[in-house]
Amino acid sequence: MLSSQVSQPVAVRYPPVVQPIVVFDLDKVLLGGDASTLFLHGRLRQAPGRLLPLLLAAPLLVPGSALSRTRPMAARAMTRIAVGGRSDSDVQAVATAYGEALGRKPEAAVADAIAAVRRHQRDGDRVVVATGCEETLARGFLTAVGLGDLDVVGSTGTLWPPRARRAMGESKVEMLVERGWPPPWRAVYSDSASDLPLFAGTSRPVLVNGGRRAARTIARALGRRPETVTWR
C-alpha cells in the first residue's frame, strides 16, 4: 500500500548575502574644504542674527575646537547655537545652510567623488562615510548634495552630559565595527595617511589628491602602493 503521508519539503539554509562595503572620507574627498567653515558661511547668510550668540560663545568654542578630545563637543555646540530652535531638525537646517553656501561655492561639493559614490551604488556596494567631522554636520552636507541616504560614522559630542568621541585613525575602525560595518572593505577612499588603519582593512586603498610623501608612507606601511586619484 502507498503511504498516505505526504513528505514535507526540506528547508534549505542559504548563507546570508553580504553586501560589499566601501568607505569614503568626507573632508577633502567629498567636501573640498572645511565642513564647519562652509556651514557657517551659509548659515550666517541665512540668519545674520545668529552671529551675536556665536561671538558670545567664542571664548568657549575656540579653545574647545583646538583640542582633539573636545573638538566634537565644540562643533556640536557651534551647530546648535548657529541653528537655534529645536535640535531634532538640526540635520535639515544644516543641509539648508550648506545649500546656501554651495550656491555660491559649488566646487566645494567634489563632483568626481560624488560620481564615484554613485558608481559604487550602481555596482551594488553599500557606501559608508567615515569622517572626523562632527556627525550632524556630515549628515547635513550629504543631504545637501543628494547623498542623504548614505550611512555615516562621524565624531560625536553631547553638551550634557559633556561627552565627545572623535572618529580618527583607529577609532574610525572601532566605530565602523560597532555600527556593523567591519573590515574587510571593498575599497577605502581618503586623502590622508592618517587613515592607515582604514587602508589596512581593504585590498583597494585609494589615496585622493595625496602627495608623493603620503603615498610612500602608505606603501611602506601596507607593503604595496595605494591607488591614487586626482579629484577636483
mmCIF file of N, CA and C in Angstrom, residues 13 53 72 86 103 138 140-141 146 163 169 180 195 211:
data_model
loop_
_atom_site.group_PDB
_atom_site.id
_atom_site.type_symbol
_atom_site.label_atom_id
_atom_site.label_comp_id
_atom_site.label_asym_id
_atom_site.label_seq_id
_atom_site.Cartn_x
_atom_site.Cartn_y
_atom_site.Cartn_z
ATOM 1 N N ARG A 13 19.000 26.004 3.966
ATOM 2 C CA ARG A 13 19.533 27.233 4.560
ATOM 3 C C ARG A 13 20.650 27.784 3.666
ATOM 4 N N PRO A 53 25.131 85.426 19.173
ATOM 5 C CA PRO A 53 25.329 84.324 20.133
ATOM 6 C C PRO A 53 26.590 83.507 19.862
ATOM 7 N N PRO A 72 34.779 67.499 18.923
ATOM 8 C CA PRO A 72 33.408 67.151 18.522
ATOM 9 C C PRO A 72 32.350 67.858 19.360
ATOM 10 N N ARG A 86 14.749 73.893 17.563
ATOM 11 C CA ARG A 86 14.670 72.516 18.061
ATOM 12 C C ARG A 86 15.832 71.684 17.511
ATOM 13 N N GLY A 103 25.500 77.182 -3.256
ATOM 14 C CA GLY A 103 25.016 78.018 -4.341
ATOM 15 C C GLY A 103 26.038 79.061 -4.737
ATOM 16 N N ALA A 138 28.226 66.383 9.053
ATOM 17 C CA ALA A 138 28.453 65.461 7.939
ATOM 18 C C ALA A 138 27.137 65.061 7.292
ATOM 19 N N GLY A 140 24.306 66.664 7.338
ATOM 20 C CA GLY A 140 23.712 67.819 6.672
ATOM 21 C C GLY A 140 24.329 68.070 5.313
ATOM 22 N N PHE A 141 25.653 67.983 5.227
ATOM 23 C CA PHE A 141 26.306 68.195 3.939
ATOM 24 C C PHE A 141 25.873 67.128 2.930
ATOM 25 N N GLY A 146 22.593 65.554 -2.098
ATOM 26 C CA GLY A 146 21.811 64.441 -2.625
ATOM 27 C C GLY A 146 22.302 63.071 -2.217
ATOM 28 N N ARG A 163 30.366 65.131 26.687
ATOM 29 C CA ARG A 163 30.998 63.882 26.239
ATOM 30 C C ARG A 163 31.356 64.028 24.768
ATOM 31 N N GLY A 169 41.706 57.826 12.879
ATOM 32 C CA GLY A 169 42.623 56.693 12.941
ATOM 33 C C GLY A 169 41.946 55.403 13.369
ATOM 34 N N GLY A 180 28.374 47.934 12.774
ATOM 35 C CA GLY A 180 28.034 46.773 11.957
ATOM 36 C C GLY A 180 28.677 46.725 10.598
ATOM 37 N N ASP A 195 44.657 57.872 7.799
ATOM 38 C CA ASP A 195 43.651 56.813 7.692
ATOM 39 C C ASP A 195 44.278 55.454 7.370
ATOM 40 N N GLY A 211 49.806 63.611 -1.876
ATOM 41 C CA GLY A 211 51.125 63.828 -2.445
ATOM 42 C C GLY A 211 51.961 62.563 -2.437
#
